[in-house]
Amino acid sequence: MGKIYDVAIIGGGPAGLSAGLYASRSKLSSIIIEKGKWGGQASTTEELENYPGSMEHPTGPKLMERMKAQAEAFGTECVKDEVIGFELSEKIKTIKLTKSEIKAKTIIIATGAQPMLLGAPGEDELRGKGVSYCATCDADFFTELEVVAVGGGDAAVEEAIYLTKFADKVTIVHRRNEFRAAKSLVEKAIANEKIDIIWDSVVEEVYGDGIVEGVKLKNVKTNEITDFKTDGVFVFVGTKPISDIFKDIVKMSDKGYIITDDEMKTSVEGIFAAGDVRVKMLRQVITAAADGSIAAIAAEKYIENNFEH
Amino acid sequence: MLELNKDNFDAEVIQAEGTILVDFWGTKCEPCKALIPDVERLAEQYDGKIKIAKLNTTENRRLAMAQKVMGLPTFVIYKNGEKQKEISGAENCTPETIENLIKEFV
Ligand SMILES: Cc1cc2nc3c(=O)[nH]c(=O)nc-3n(C[C@H](O)[C@H](O)[C@H](O)COP(=O)(O)OP(=O)(O)OC[C@H]3O[C@@H](n4cnc5c(N)ncnc54)[C@H](O)[C@@H]3O)c2cc1C
């Protein structure tokens, strides 16, 4: 029989990596499965200024690289693969990867979230041709050009500020008349000469011949449609959970966020959830990391109570 | 794997006969960098069947933009110098979708 892990962690973002760190420090055998980039969403922002202690290198990619190295240093295995299914009828759980299987006593779901789309005509066709969801990845292309950043939360305002390092002008389009983002960020944005703000407006259409040329904006108060020429559209209108593969397994909210208790327990014994994928008030690196640590210790308790040594 | 830049792009892609897959990536694009080992594996696996090359857009921004690439990761298939098909964005570019793109053209 193959190896049985104490903890199998799905997703290598801050929640998964912290779970791995805490599990391996508790001498549990643990494995993290990541299908894409280590560090998850946090590795796609260079403006990570609110994770305590990340003053010198406030960049997501660097912080996340250190989180991974730290988890591995204590013995967590990190593998690149995608989890595609489960076999959960036995006490030992089976996790199906693309070409192999893993067996584990507990599972921690840390699959995070992905960007929500505008849902506007042209958005899909012009993706990679001016429509972007990752400023760190694509800002370079817009050096000395003009872009629109859509959204009003922390990510939108923070990434708009980042974009001013490249673009000549950044116009934030927000559907309300005030930002949800942290006040310090908002002050920084308003003081930035390269940033303009269009309130009460949504993007109705993105257009361009093979490359973004502009957007049609609709004022939600007057319903007036205006044409706005731009070279790029950066979309930060929130995220949605990556939880489809758990649909018939654990309890979720209407929006697909996994429901847990304070110890990150889901509706299924031995399955925990941590980070952006679960129902919670604040989706940040610090709360994802905290969830991961709690999930790992809760998993340890579950193993002590349910398995013989 | 073949590295494209402004000096060889024309000869290797535009003037070249046959099919080539170009991986447009950038030094600050984490999703792109995560895919590189898979692209290298595919390049070996499909060696002789399709040419696979990568282009660092951070160093060749204008060249990428001339190809209408303004977002990463982007994978483009060219045949006899003509664009055939492309996929773009971290959610759309996975080892699987890239392999499917290759299979469509070999
Ligand atoms: C542009 C932007 C800016 C941000 N700025 C900040 C900031 O300044 N400060 C801050 O604190 N937070 C910020 N955030 C939020 C922060 O990044 C997230 O809250 C945090 O990354 C959530 O961590 P997580 O581990 O729960 O999920 P994620 O980071 O989403 O990681 C989940 C991982 O799971 C993987 N995965 C999913 N499904 C599978 C599967 N089936 N098999 C294998 N792997 C899978 C994904 O590929 C992903 O890598 C920002 C987010 C964005 C998008």
Tab-separated table of N, CA and C in Angstrom, chain A residues 29 57 68 121 177-178 180 201 236 298:
chain	number	residue	atom	x	y	z
A	29	SER	N	2.604	14.361	8.507
A	29	SER	CA	3.095	14.295	7.134
A	29	SER	C	2.092	15.046	6.258
A	57	HIS	N	10.292	44.188	1.477
A	57	HIS	CA	9.941	43.696	0.149
A	57	HIS	C	8.434	43.559	0.107
A	68	LYS	N	6.568	29.496	0.784
A	68	LYS	CA	6.703	28.132	0.253
A	68	LYS	C	7.991	27.495	0.791
A	121	PRO	N	-19.838	42.793	-23.238
A	121	PRO	CA	-19.442	42.368	-24.580
A	121	PRO	C	-18.031	42.878	-24.895
A	177	ASN	N	-20.514	56.015	-5.620
A	177	ASN	CA	-19.856	57.324	-5.554
A	177	ASN	C	-18.883	57.430	-4.392
A	178	GLU	N	-18.496	56.273	-3.833
A	178	GLU	CA	-17.374	56.262	-2.892
A	178	GLU	C	-16.709	54.887	-2.935
A	180	ARG	N	-14.863	51.449	-1.438
A	180	ARG	CA	-14.865	50.545	-0.299
A	180	ARG	C	-13.451	50.385	0.262
A	201	SER	N	-20.434	54.665	-12.385
A	201	SER	CA	-20.436	54.181	-13.765
A	201	SER	C	-19.964	52.741	-13.884
A	236	PHE	N	-10.959	44.735	-11.692
A	236	PHE	CA	-10.837	44.302	-10.283
A	236	PHE	C	-12.179	44.458	-9.597
A	298	ALA	N	-6.497	21.974	13.752
A	298	ALA	CA	-7.769	21.261	13.882
A	298	ALA	C	-7.659	19.863	13.260
